[in-house]
Amino acid sequence: MAERDYDAIVLGAGGAGLMAAATAGQAGARVLVIDHAEKPGKKILISGGGRCNFTNTGTGPENFLSENPHFAKSALSRYTQWDFLALVERHGIAWHEKTLGQLFCDGSARQIVAMLMEECRKGGVEVRLSTPIGEIGHADGRFRVAGARAAALVIATGGPSIPKMGATGVAYDIARRFGLGLVTPRPALVPFTLGEGDADLKAIPGVAFPAVARVGNVSFEEAALFTHRGLSGPAILQVSSYWTPGDEVSLRVLPDALSRLREARREMPRAQLKAALARLLPARLAEALAARIGLSRELANASDADLEAAAGVLSALRLAPTGTEGYAKAEVTAGGISTAALSSRTMEARDVPGLYAIGEAVDVTGWLGGYNFQWAWSSGVAAGLAIAERARTA
Ligand code: FDA
């Protein structure tokens, strides 16, 4: 069968790939998208509890992890959260801000996938689903994939988080094949597992509370949650991206703990610590922490030093995760194709003309809260514009 010619072949019909394809197509390039999944944008569909937290109004480079913290600046500033929001509004998709600048569809994440597919249609993009990538050929400045040929190839196959959704590490195989460096991938935005030393806390699954979670000098103030296996909730997922094995996680369970314990000693002197904490925290958490603190006297008989020790635990509950729940539960993959190998303006590989990498496949990882999709959109547009420019000048 004769090979079909395109200006670009985009590997992956996720957020980044569809955005790049639509952008390039609408700017005049002939684009083919290939994906092994039976439908496009599967992660978009399950995101944000089915409502897709599609961006964050506060997006800036400081909301991303990367070996090069400057890399994301160019793409994020050229296609911003406001640009994406304008696109959403042009498509008549109703949205709302939930909290902390996080924007969600009022209706369904399916609207975002439909919008991206409509944008691809407008750009004349061909989307081939249920199609394995197979062998990639590269000769005479052309890439060959699945019976198609193009001067540009875009790696937009994401990372290996949630393999049961069809996620794979193929982006890293392709990067290695073309000599692009990798920053060791790791699960991020992922729950922690706790060991036997913290069995008392695993015994209160489902207990959620506002907390400040800290790993090293990074901290996030949001909800935390104990689970059968360990620790989850937004504050925990956020710090997990900064965690390396062996690191301790500390949780501020109660703000102003010392002054609140002193107040409790004044107001309820005959009470035990457990009863005082139950007025400030969920009952099961109060019980577990009181047992951990081990202060068995009535509060009236507790010394200042006793209260200071208790406040120390409540201000920085020290936990030693045994690990994370891994790629099976990780919302994203941190690390990936090294930004050192790519142009921050175009996402093109410095040493392989025509090869681009975008989205989660790249070593740029956003916080929880719509940042990862914004990176998919921004990096996708950067590559899409560059591909169209390449096609025009070819
Ligand atoms: P993405 O993974 O979306 O797309 C890659 C595509 O490549 C897929 O279509 C896949 O089928 C295809 N592919 C992979 N391997 C292949 C192979 N070997 N051959 C052919 N095709 C292959 N972010 C956010 O900002 N807001 C949110 O609300 C959420 N919510 C959320 C919930 C859950 C449960 C998860 C797992 C993740 C999120 N995220 C999120 C993160 C967000 O989904 C993620 O960062 C983006 O989808 C990344 O977009 P990409 O296009 O880079 O990869």
mmCIF file with all atom_site columns, N, CA and C and ligand atoms in Angstrom, residues 11-17 34-37 39-44 46-49 52-54 104 131-133 156-159 161-162 165-170 330-332 358-361 369-374 376, ligand 1:
data_model
loop_
_atom_site.group_PDB
_atom_site.id
_atom_site.type_symbol
_atom_site.label_atom_id
_atom_site.label_alt_id
_atom_site.label_comp_id
_atom_site.label_asym_id
_atom_site.label_entity_id
_atom_site.label_seq_id
_atom_site.pdbx_PDB_ins_code
_atom_site.Cartn_x
_atom_site.Cartn_y
_atom_site.Cartn_z
_atom_site.occupancy
_atom_site.B_iso_or_equiv
_atom_site.pdbx_formal_charge
_atom_site.auth_seq_id
_atom_site.auth_comp_id
_atom_site.auth_asym_id
_atom_site.auth_atom_id
_atom_site.pdbx_PDB_model_num
ATOM   1   N N   . LEU A 1 11  ? 1.471   11.426 17.628 1.00 0.00 ? 11  LEU A N   1
ATOM   2   C CA  . LEU A 1 11  ? 1.264   10.167 18.333 1.00 0.00 ? 11  LEU A CA  1
ATOM   3   C C   . LEU A 1 11  ? 0.553   10.465 19.647 1.00 0.00 ? 11  LEU A C   1
ATOM   4   N N   . GLY A 1 12  ? -0.715  10.076 19.760 1.00 0.00 ? 12  GLY A N   1
ATOM   5   C CA  . GLY A 1 12  ? -1.473  10.295 20.991 1.00 0.00 ? 12  GLY A CA  1
ATOM   6   C C   . GLY A 1 12  ? -2.610  11.281 20.792 1.00 0.00 ? 12  GLY A C   1
ATOM   7   N N   . ALA A 1 13  ? -3.838  10.798 20.994 1.00 0.00 ? 13  ALA A N   1
ATOM   8   C CA  . ALA A 1 13  ? -5.026  11.663 20.871 1.00 0.00 ? 13  ALA A CA  1
ATOM   9   C C   . ALA A 1 13  ? -5.518  12.049 22.256 1.00 0.00 ? 13  ALA A C   1
ATOM   10  N N   . GLY A 1 14  ? -4.595  12.499 23.118 1.00 0.00 ? 14  GLY A N   1
ATOM   11  C CA  . GLY A 1 14  ? -4.967  13.065 24.414 1.00 0.00 ? 14  GLY A CA  1
ATOM   12  C C   . GLY A 1 14  ? -5.055  14.579 24.280 1.00 0.00 ? 14  GLY A C   1
ATOM   13  N N   . GLY A 1 15  ? -5.109  15.268 25.395 1.00 0.00 ? 15  GLY A N   1
ATOM   14  C CA  . GLY A 1 15  ? -5.251  16.721 25.373 1.00 0.00 ? 15  GLY A CA  1
ATOM   15  C C   . GLY A 1 15  ? -4.156  17.405 24.573 1.00 0.00 ? 15  GLY A C   1
ATOM   16  N N   . ALA A 1 16  ? -2.913  17.026 24.824 1.00 0.00 ? 16  ALA A N   1
ATOM   17  C CA  . ALA A 1 16  ? -1.787  17.699 24.159 1.00 0.00 ? 16  ALA A CA  1
ATOM   18  C C   . ALA A 1 16  ? -1.792  17.409 22.663 1.00 0.00 ? 16  ALA A C   1
ATOM   19  N N   . GLY A 1 17  ? -1.965  16.131 22.302 1.00 0.00 ? 17  GLY A N   1
ATOM   20  C CA  . GLY A 1 17  ? -1.908  15.743 20.889 1.00 0.00 ? 17  GLY A CA  1
ATOM   21  C C   . GLY A 1 17  ? -3.027  16.386 20.078 1.00 0.00 ? 17  GLY A C   1
ATOM   22  N N   . ILE A 1 34  ? -2.524  9.502  15.579 1.00 0.00 ? 34  ILE A N   1
ATOM   23  C CA  . ILE A 1 34  ? -2.638  8.048  15.764 1.00 0.00 ? 34  ILE A CA  1
ATOM   24  C C   . ILE A 1 34  ? -2.757  7.750  17.254 1.00 0.00 ? 34  ILE A C   1
ATOM   25  N N   . ASP A 1 35  ? -3.670  6.868  17.596 1.00 0.00 ? 35  ASP A N   1
ATOM   26  C CA  . ASP A 1 35  ? -3.795  6.472  19.007 1.00 0.00 ? 35  ASP A CA  1
ATOM   27  C C   . ASP A 1 35  ? -4.245  5.016  19.063 1.00 0.00 ? 35  ASP A C   1
ATOM   28  N N   . HIS A 1 36  ? -3.712  4.267  20.025 1.00 0.00 ? 36  HIS A N   1
ATOM   29  C CA  . HIS A 1 36  ? -4.127  2.859  20.114 1.00 0.00 ? 36  HIS A CA  1
ATOM   30  C C   . HIS A 1 36  ? -5.473  2.692  20.832 1.00 0.00 ? 36  HIS A C   1
ATOM   31  N N   . ALA A 1 37  ? -5.933  3.768  21.486 1.00 0.00 ? 37  ALA A N   1
ATOM   32  C CA  . ALA A 1 37  ? -7.208  3.668  22.210 1.00 0.00 ? 37  ALA A CA  1
ATOM   33  C C   . ALA A 1 37  ? -8.369  3.700  21.216 1.00 0.00 ? 37  ALA A C   1
ATOM   34  N N   . LYS A 1 39  ? -11.087 5.396  21.720 1.00 0.00 ? 39  LYS A N   1
ATOM   35  C CA  . LYS A 1 39  ? -11.694 6.734  21.661 1.00 0.00 ? 39  LYS A CA  1
ATOM   36  C C   . LYS A 1 39  ? -10.662 7.767  22.098 1.00 0.00 ? 39  LYS A C   1
ATOM   37  N N   . PRO A 1 40  ? -10.838 9.014  21.637 1.00 0.00 ? 40  PRO A N   1
ATOM   38  C CA  . PRO A 1 40  ? -9.854  10.043 21.983 1.00 0.00 ? 40  PRO A CA  1
ATOM   39  C C   . PRO A 1 40  ? -10.075 10.588 23.391 1.00 0.00 ? 40  PRO A C   1
ATOM   40  N N   . GLY A 1 41  ? -9.009  11.150 23.975 1.00 0.00 ? 41  GLY A N   1
ATOM   41  C CA  . GLY A 1 41  ? -9.136  11.918 25.216 1.00 0.00 ? 41  GLY A CA  1
ATOM   42  C C   . GLY A 1 41  ? -9.666  11.143 26.402 1.00 0.00 ? 41  GLY A C   1
ATOM   43  N N   . LYS A 1 42  ? -9.237  9.883  26.555 1.00 0.00 ? 42  LYS A N   1
ATOM   44  C CA  . LYS A 1 42  ? -9.808  9.068  27.641 1.00 0.00 ? 42  LYS A CA  1
ATOM   45  C C   . LYS A 1 42  ? -9.504  9.655  29.018 1.00 0.00 ? 42  LYS A C   1
ATOM   46  N N   . LYS A 1 43  ? -8.311  10.252 29.168 1.00 0.00 ? 43  LYS A N   1
ATOM   47  C CA  . LYS A 1 43  ? -8.004  10.826 30.494 1.00 0.00 ? 43  LYS A CA  1
ATOM   48  C C   . LYS A 1 43  ? -8.802  12.109 30.738 1.00 0.00 ? 43  LYS A C   1
ATOM   49  N N   . ILE A 1 44  ? -9.118  12.810 29.659 1.00 0.00 ? 44  ILE A N   1
ATOM   50  C CA  . ILE A 1 44  ? -9.964  14.004 29.830 1.00 0.00 ? 44  ILE A CA  1
ATOM   51  C C   . ILE A 1 44  ? -11.323 13.553 30.369 1.00 0.00 ? 44  ILE A C   1
ATOM   52  N N   . ILE A 1 46  ? -12.179 11.074 32.233 1.00 0.00 ? 46  ILE A N   1
ATOM   53  C CA  . ILE A 1 46  ? -12.275 10.677 33.655 1.00 0.00 ? 46  ILE A CA  1
ATOM   54  C C   . ILE A 1 46  ? -11.782 11.784 34.581 1.00 0.00 ? 46  ILE A C   1
ATOM   55  N N   . SER A 1 47  ? -11.311 12.891 34.003 1.00 0.00 ? 47  SER A N   1
ATOM   56  C CA  . SER A 1 47  ? -10.667 13.912 34.847 1.00 0.00 ? 47  SER A CA  1
ATOM   57  C C   . SER A 1 47  ? -11.696 14.708 35.638 1.00 0.00 ? 47  SER A C   1
ATOM   58  N N   . GLY A 1 48  ? -11.202 15.244 36.742 1.00 0.00 ? 48  GLY A N   1
ATOM   59  C CA  . GLY A 1 48  ? -12.037 16.128 37.561 1.00 0.00 ? 48  GLY A CA  1
ATOM   60  C C   . GLY A 1 48  ? -13.368 15.495 37.914 1.00 0.00 ? 48  GLY A C   1
ATOM   61  N N   . GLY A 1 49  ? -13.356 14.203 38.222 1.00 0.00 ? 49  GLY A N   1
ATOM   62  C CA  . GLY A 1 49  ? -14.592 13.510 38.588 1.00 0.00 ? 49  GLY A CA  1
ATOM   63  C C   . GLY A 1 49  ? -15.620 13.560 37.462 1.00 0.00 ? 49  GLY A C   1
ATOM   64  N N   . CYS A 1 52  ? -13.840 17.512 34.333 1.00 0.00 ? 52  CYS A N   1
ATOM   65  C CA  . CYS A 1 52  ? -12.592 18.052 33.789 1.00 0.00 ? 52  CYS A CA  1
ATOM   66  C C   . CYS A 1 52  ? -12.222 19.424 34.363 1.00 0.00 ? 52  CYS A C   1
ATOM   67  N N   . ASN A 1 53  ? -11.250 19.410 35.236 1.00 0.00 ? 53  ASN A N   1
ATOM   68  C CA  . ASN A 1 53  ? -10.690 20.667 35.753 1.00 0.00 ? 53  ASN A CA  1
ATOM   69  C C   . ASN A 1 53  ? -9.700  21.134 34.679 1.00 0.00 ? 53  ASN A C   1
ATOM   70  N N   . PHE A 1 54  ? -10.247 21.898 33.692 1.00 0.00 ? 54  PHE A N   1
ATOM   71  C CA  . PHE A 1 54  ? -9.514  22.101 32.442 1.00 0.00 ? 54  PHE A CA  1
ATOM   72  C C   . PHE A 1 54  ? -8.418  23.155 32.495 1.00 0.00 ? 54  PHE A C   1
ATOM   73  N N   . PHE A 1 104 ? -13.917 24.127 36.115 1.00 0.00 ? 104 PHE A N   1
ATOM   74  C CA  . PHE A 1 104 ? -14.526 22.846 35.729 1.00 0.00 ? 104 PHE A CA  1
ATOM   75  C C   . PHE A 1 104 ? -15.688 23.109 34.771 1.00 0.00 ? 104 PHE A C   1
ATOM   76  N N   . THR A 1 131 ? -5.213  2.213  16.633 1.00 0.00 ? 131 THR A N   1
ATOM   77  C CA  . THR A 1 131 ? -4.078  2.006  15.728 1.00 0.00 ? 131 THR A CA  1
ATOM   78  C C   . THR A 1 131 ? -2.777  1.975  16.523 1.00 0.00 ? 131 THR A C   1
ATOM   79  N N   . PRO A 1 132 ? -2.113  0.828  16.564 1.00 0.00 ? 132 PRO A N   1
ATOM   80  C CA  . PRO A 1 132 ? -0.829  0.789  17.275 1.00 0.00 ? 132 PRO A CA  1
ATOM   81  C C   . PRO A 1 132 ? 0.238   1.577  16.518 1.00 0.00 ? 132 PRO A C   1
ATOM   82  N N   . ILE A 1 133 ? 1.197   2.089  17.267 1.00 0.00 ? 133 ILE A N   1
ATOM   83  C CA  . ILE A 1 133 ? 2.240   2.906  16.633 1.00 0.00 ? 133 ILE A CA  1
ATOM   84  C C   . ILE A 1 133 ? 3.192   2.025  15.822 1.00 0.00 ? 133 ILE A C   1
ATOM   85  N N   . ALA A 1 156 ? 3.165   12.639 21.809 1.00 0.00 ? 156 ALA A N   1
ATOM   86  C CA  . ALA A 1 156 ? 2.133   13.177 22.717 1.00 0.00 ? 156 ALA A CA  1
ATOM   87  C C   . ALA A 1 156 ? 1.418   12.009 23.391 1.00 0.00 ? 156 ALA A C   1
ATOM   88  N N   . THR A 1 157 ? 2.194   10.990 23.733 1.00 0.00 ? 157 THR A N   1
ATOM   89  C CA  . THR A 1 157 ? 1.588   9.769  24.276 1.00 0.00 ? 157 THR A CA  1
ATOM   90  C C   . THR A 1 157 ? 1.574   9.764  25.798 1.00 0.00 ? 157 THR A C   1
ATOM   91  N N   . GLY A 1 158 ? 1.812   10.898 26.433 1.00 0.00 ? 158 GLY A N   1
ATOM   92  C CA  . GLY A 1 158 ? 1.651   10.999 27.875 1.00 0.00 ? 158 GLY A CA  1
ATOM   93  C C   . GLY A 1 158 ? 2.650   10.164 28.653 1.00 0.00 ? 158 GLY A C   1
ATOM   94  N N   . GLY A 1 159 ? 2.291   9.854  29.903 1.00 0.00 ? 159 GLY A N   1
ATOM   95  C CA  . GLY A 1 159 ? 3.145   9.043  30.767 1.00 0.00 ? 159 GLY A CA  1
ATOM   96  C C   . GLY A 1 159 ? 2.421   7.770  31.168 1.00 0.00 ? 159 GLY A C   1
ATOM   97  N N   . SER A 1 161 ? 1.064   6.755  33.895 1.00 0.00 ? 161 SER A N   1
ATOM   98  C CA  . SER A 1 161 ? 0.078   6.746  34.987 1.00 0.00 ? 161 SER A CA  1
ATOM   99  C C   . SER A 1 161 ? -1.256  6.175  34.523 1.00 0.00 ? 161 SER A C   1
ATOM   100 N N   . ILE A 1 162 ? -1.826  5.336  35.344 1.00 0.00 ? 162 ILE A N   1
ATOM   101 C CA  . ILE A 1 162 ? -3.114  4.657  35.106 1.00 0.00 ? 162 ILE A CA  1
ATOM   102 C C   . ILE A 1 162 ? -3.030  3.774  33.841 1.00 0.00 ? 162 ILE A C   1
ATOM   103 N N   . MET A 1 165 ? -6.017  2.559  31.814 1.00 0.00 ? 165 MET A N   1
ATOM   104 C CA  . MET A 1 165 ? -6.668  3.439  30.832 1.00 0.00 ? 165 MET A CA  1
ATOM   105 C C   . MET A 1 165 ? -5.948  3.388  29.485 1.00 0.00 ? 165 MET A C   1
ATOM   106 N N   . GLY A 1 166 ? -4.920  2.544  29.369 1.00 0.00 ? 166 GLY A N   1
ATOM   107 C CA  . GLY A 1 166 ? -4.172  2.467  28.105 1.00 0.00 ? 166 GLY A CA  1
ATOM   108 C C   . GLY A 1 166 ? -2.918  3.322  28.118 1.00 0.00 ? 166 GLY A C   1
ATOM   109 N N   . ALA A 1 167 ? -2.548  3.857  29.292 1.00 0.00 ? 167 ALA A N   1
ATOM   110 C CA  . ALA A 1 167 ? -1.332  4.675  29.367 1.00 0.00 ? 167 ALA A CA  1
ATOM   111 C C   . ALA A 1 167 ? -0.109  3.775  29.274 1.00 0.00 ? 167 ALA A C   1
ATOM   112 N N   . THR A 1 168 ? 0.895   4.242  28.552 1.00 0.00 ? 168 THR A N   1
ATOM   113 C CA  . THR A 1 168 ? 2.132   3.464  28.399 1.00 0.00 ? 168 THR A CA  1
ATOM   114 C C   . THR A 1 168 ? 3.333   4.401  28.489 1.00 0.00 ? 168 THR A C   1
ATOM   115 N N   . GLY A 1 169 ? 4.495   3.798  28.583 1.00 0.00 ? 169 GLY A N   1
ATOM   116 C CA  . GLY A 1 169 ? 5.741   4.572  28.594 1.00 0.00 ? 169 GLY A CA  1
ATOM   117 C C   . GLY A 1 169 ? 6.365   4.643  27.207 1.00 0.00 ? 169 GLY A C   1
ATOM   118 N N   . VAL A 1 170 ? 5.535   4.512  26.180 1.00 0.00 ? 170 VAL A N   1
ATOM   119 C CA  . VAL A 1 170 ? 6.095   4.473  24.816 1.00 0.00 ? 170 VAL A CA  1
ATOM   120 C C   . VAL A 1 170 ? 6.828   5.776  24.469 1.00 0.00 ? 170 VAL A C   1
ATOM   121 N N   . ALA A 1 330 ? -1.523  6.994  40.335 1.00 0.00 ? 330 ALA A N   1
ATOM   122 C CA  . ALA A 1 330 ? -0.922  8.331  40.183 1.00 0.00 ? 330 ALA A CA  1
ATOM   123 C C   . ALA A 1 330 ? -1.679  9.134  39.131 1.00 0.00 ? 330 ALA A C   1
ATOM   124 N N   . GLU A 1 331 ? -2.047  10.355 39.463 1.00 0.00 ? 331 GLU A N   1
ATOM   125 C CA  . GLU A 1 331 ? -2.771  11.180 38.496 1.00 0.00 ? 331 GLU A CA  1
ATOM   126 C C   . GLU A 1 331 ? -1.854  11.603 37.348 1.00 0.00 ? 331 GLU A C   1
ATOM   127 N N   . VAL A 1 332 ? -0.591  11.748 37.625 1.00 0.00 ? 332 VAL A N   1
ATOM   128 C CA  . VAL A 1 332 ? 0.365   12.103 36.559 1.00 0.00 ? 332 VAL A CA  1
ATOM   129 C C   . VAL A 1 332 ? 1.683   11.368 36.782 1.00 0.00 ? 332 VAL A C   1
ATOM   130 N N   . ILE A 1 358 ? 5.489   16.825 23.648 1.00 0.00 ? 358 ILE A N   1
ATOM   131 C CA  . ILE A 1 358 ? 4.580   17.754 24.350 1.00 0.00 ? 358 ILE A CA  1
ATOM   132 C C   . ILE A 1 358 ? 3.819   17.027 25.463 1.00 0.00 ? 358 ILE A C   1
ATOM   133 N N   . GLY A 1 359 ? 3.172   17.805 26.300 1.00 0.00 ? 359 GLY A N   1
ATOM   134 C CA  . GLY A 1 359 ? 2.277   17.253 27.324 1.00 0.00 ? 359 GLY A CA  1
ATOM   135 C C   . GLY A 1 359 ? 3.023   16.519 28.415 1.00 0.00 ? 359 GLY A C   1
ATOM   136 N N   . GLU A 1 360 ? 2.337   15.525 28.961 1.00 0.00 ? 360 GLU A N   1
ATOM   137 C CA  . GLU A 1 360 ? 2.856   14.822 30.133 1.00 0.00 ? 360 GLU A CA  1
ATOM   138 C C   . GLU A 1 360 ? 4.105   13.991 29.820 1.00 0.00 ? 360 GLU A C   1
ATOM   139 N N   . ALA A 1 361 ? 4.340   13.695 28.548 1.00 0.00 ? 361 ALA A N   1
ATOM   140 C CA  . ALA A 1 361 ? 5.539   12.934 28.163 1.00 0.00 ? 361 ALA A CA  1
ATOM   141 C C   . ALA A 1 361 ? 6.812   13.684 28.538 1.00 0.00 ? 361 ALA A C   1
ATOM   142 N N   . GLY A 1 369 ? -4.932  20.642 40.166 1.00 0.00 ? 369 GLY A N   1
ATOM   143 C CA  . GLY A 1 369 ? -5.788  21.827 40.093 1.00 0.00 ? 369 GLY A CA  1
ATOM   144 C C   . GLY A 1 369 ? -5.947  22.409 38.702 1.00 0.00 ? 369 GLY A C   1
ATOM   145 N N   . GLY A 1 370 ? -5.772  21.593 37.653 1.00 0.00 ? 370 GLY A N   1
ATOM   146 C CA  . GLY A 1 370 ? -5.967  22.084 36.289 1.00 0.00 ? 370 GLY A CA  1
ATOM   147 C C   . GLY A 1 370 ? -4.691  22.486 35.588 1.00 0.00 ? 370 GLY A C   1
ATOM   148 N N   . TYR A 1 371 ? -3.583  22.439 36.303 1.00 0.00 ? 371 TYR A N   1
ATOM   149 C CA  . TYR A 1 371 ? -2.306  22.882 35.723 1.00 0.00 ? 371 TYR A CA  1
ATOM   150 C C   . TYR A 1 371 ? -1.786  21.907 34.673 1.00 0.00 ? 371 TYR A C   1
ATOM   151 N N   . ASN A 1 372 ? -2.041  20.601 34.893 1.00 0.00 ? 372 ASN A N   1
ATOM   152 C CA  . ASN A 1 372 ? -1.496  19.638 33.929 1.00 0.00 ? 372 ASN A CA  1
ATOM   153 C C   . ASN A 1 372 ? -2.185  19.760 32.577 1.00 0.00 ? 372 ASN A C   1
ATOM   154 N N   . PHE A 1 373 ? -3.505  20.001 32.600 1.00 0.00 ? 373 PHE A N   1
ATOM   155 C CA  . PHE A 1 373 ? -4.159  20.230 31.306 1.00 0.00 ? 373 PHE A CA  1
ATOM   156 C C   . PHE A 1 373 ? -3.661  21.522 30.673 1.00 0.00 ? 373 PHE A C   1
ATOM   157 N N   . GLN A 1 374 ? -3.458  22.567 31.481 1.00 0.00 ? 374 GLN A N   1
ATOM   158 C CA  . GLN A 1 374 ? -2.981  23.814 30.870 1.00 0.00 ? 374 GLN A CA  1
ATOM   159 C C   . GLN A 1 374 ? -1.630  23.587 30.184 1.00 0.00 ? 374 GLN A C   1
ATOM   160 N N   . ALA A 1 376 ? -0.712  20.742 28.853 1.00 0.00 ? 376 ALA A N   1
ATOM   161 C CA  . ALA A 1 376 ? -1.031  20.007 27.623 1.00 0.00 ? 376 ALA A CA  1
ATOM   162 C C   . ALA A 1 376 ? -1.464  20.991 26.531 1.00 0.00 ? 376 ALA A C   1
HETATM 163 P P1  . FDA B 2 .   ? -2.672  11.690 27.722 1.00 0.00 ? 1   FDA B P1  1
HETATM 164 O O1  . FDA B 2 .   ? -2.254  10.578 28.613 1.00 0.00 ? 1   FDA B O1  1
HETATM 165 O O2  . FDA B 2 .   ? -3.920  12.390 28.017 1.00 0.00 ? 1   FDA B O2  1
HETATM 166 O O3  . FDA B 2 .   ? -2.789  11.182 26.226 1.00 0.00 ? 1   FDA B O3  1
HETATM 167 C C1  . FDA B 2 .   ? -1.879  10.264 25.686 1.00 0.00 ? 1   FDA B C1  1
HETATM 168 C C2  . FDA B 2 .   ? -2.560  9.511  24.553 1.00 0.00 ? 1   FDA B C2  1
HETATM 169 O O4  . FDA B 2 .   ? -1.576  8.644  23.990 1.00 0.00 ? 1   FDA B O4  1
HETATM 170 C C3  . FDA B 2 .   ? -3.703  8.655  25.032 1.00 0.00 ? 1   FDA B C3  1
HETATM 171 O O5  . FDA B 2 .   ? -4.837  8.913  24.224 1.00 0.00 ? 1   FDA B O5  1
HETATM 172 C C4  . FDA B 2 .   ? -3.193  7.234  24.888 1.00 0.00 ? 1   FDA B C4  1
HETATM 173 O O6  . FDA B 2 .   ? -4.196  6.316  24.497 1.00 0.00 ? 1   FDA B O6  1
HETATM 174 C C5  . FDA B 2 .   ? -2.150  7.380  23.792 1.00 0.00 ? 1   FDA B C5  1
HETATM 175 N N1  . FDA B 2 .   ? -1.098  6.358  23.901 1.00 0.00 ? 1   FDA B N1  1
HETATM 176 C C6  . FDA B 2 .   ? -0.358  6.050  24.978 1.00 0.00 ? 1   FDA B C6  1
HETATM 177 N N2  . FDA B 2 .   ? 0.469   5.042  24.698 1.00 0.00 ? 1   FDA B N2  1
HETATM 178 C C7  . FDA B 2 .   ? 0.247   4.704  23.402 1.00 0.00 ? 1   FDA B C7  1
HETATM 179 C C8  . FDA B 2 .   ? 0.804   3.730  22.555 1.00 0.00 ? 1   FDA B C8  1
HETATM 180 N N3  . FDA B 2 .   ? 1.740   2.849  22.988 1.00 0.00 ? 1   FDA B N3  1
HETATM 181 N N4  . FDA B 2 .   ? 0.353   3.657  21.266 1.00 0.00 ? 1   FDA B N4  1
HETATM 182 C C9  . FDA B 2 .   ? -0.610  4.521  20.835 1.00 0.00 ? 1   FDA B C9  1
HETATM 183 N N5  . FDA B 2 .   ? -1.180  5.468  21.597 1.00 0.00 ? 1   FDA B N5  1
HETATM 184 C C10 . FDA B 2 .   ? -0.736  5.565  22.883 1.00 0.00 ? 1   FDA B C10 1
HETATM 185 N N6  . FDA B 2 .   ? -5.197  17.193 34.971 1.00 0.00 ? 1   FDA B N6  1
HETATM 186 C C11 . FDA B 2 .   ? -5.796  18.403 35.104 1.00 0.00 ? 1   FDA B C11 1
HETATM 187 O O7  . FDA B 2 .   ? -5.201  19.408 34.742 1.00 0.00 ? 1   FDA B O7  1
HETATM 188 N N7  . FDA B 2 .   ? -7.077  18.488 35.609 1.00 0.00 ? 1   FDA B N7  1
HETATM 189 C C12 . FDA B 2 .   ? -7.773  17.393 36.027 1.00 0.00 ? 1   FDA B C12 1
HETATM 190 O O8  . FDA B 2 .   ? -8.953  17.479 36.428 1.00 0.00 ? 1   FDA B O8  1
HETATM 191 C C13 . FDA B 2 .   ? -7.122  16.122 35.957 1.00 0.00 ? 1   FDA B C13 1
HETATM 192 N N8  . FDA B 2 .   ? -7.745  15.003 36.414 1.00 0.00 ? 1   FDA B N8  1
HETATM 193 C C14 . FDA B 2 .   ? -7.133  13.789 36.280 1.00 0.00 ? 1   FDA B C14 1
HETATM 194 C C15 . FDA B 2 .   ? -7.779  12.638 36.759 1.00 0.00 ? 1   FDA B C15 1
HETATM 195 C C16 . FDA B 2 .   ? -7.189  11.396 36.598 1.00 0.00 ? 1   FDA B C16 1
HETATM 196 C C17 . FDA B 2 .   ? -7.879  10.176 37.163 1.00 0.00 ? 1   FDA B C17 1
HETATM 197 C C18 . FDA B 2 .   ? -5.949  11.292 35.924 1.00 0.00 ? 1   FDA B C18 1
HETATM 198 C C19 . FDA B 2 .   ? -5.298  9.947  35.696 1.00 0.00 ? 1   FDA B C19 1
HETATM 199 C C20 . FDA B 2 .   ? -5.293  12.429 35.474 1.00 0.00 ? 1   FDA B C20 1
HETATM 200 C C21 . FDA B 2 .   ? -5.864  13.688 35.646 1.00 0.00 ? 1   FDA B C21 1
HETATM 201 N N9  . FDA B 2 .   ? -5.225  14.849 35.221 1.00 0.00 ? 1   FDA B N9  1
HETATM 202 C C22 . FDA B 2 .   ? -5.844  16.063 35.378 1.00 0.00 ? 1   FDA B C22 1
HETATM 203 C C23 . FDA B 2 .   ? -3.935  14.793 34.509 1.00 0.00 ? 1   FDA B C23 1
HETATM 204 C C24 . FDA B 2 .   ? -4.201  14.893 32.988 1.00 0.00 ? 1   FDA B C24 1
HETATM 205 O O9  . FDA B 2 .   ? -5.174  13.926 32.642 1.00 0.00 ? 1   FDA B O9  1
HETATM 206 C C25 . FDA B 2 .   ? -2.924  14.643 32.193 1.00 0.00 ? 1   FDA B C25 1
HETATM 207 O O10 . FDA B 2 .   ? -1.882  15.431 32.671 1.00 0.00 ? 1   FDA B O10 1
HETATM 208 C C26 . FDA B 2 .   ? -3.173  14.942 30.710 1.00 0.00 ? 1   FDA B C26 1
HETATM 209 O O11 . FDA B 2 .   ? -4.213  14.106 30.243 1.00 0.00 ? 1   FDA B O11 1
HETATM 210 C C27 . FDA B 2 .   ? -1.917  14.747 29.887 1.00 0.00 ? 1   FDA B C27 1
HETATM 211 O O12 . FDA B 2 .   ? -2.249  14.934 28.538 1.00 0.00 ? 1   FDA B O12 1
HETATM 212 P P2  . FDA B 2 .   ? -1.374  14.262 27.385 1.00 0.00 ? 1   FDA B P2  1
HETATM 213 O O13 . FDA B 2 .   ? -2.112  14.541 26.128 1.00 0.00 ? 1   FDA B O13 1
HETATM 214 O O14 . FDA B 2 .   ? 0.034   14.667 27.537 1.00 0.00 ? 1   FDA B O14 1
HETATM 215 O O15 . FDA B 2 .   ? -1.419  12.693 27.700 1.00 0.00 ? 1   FDA B O15 1
#
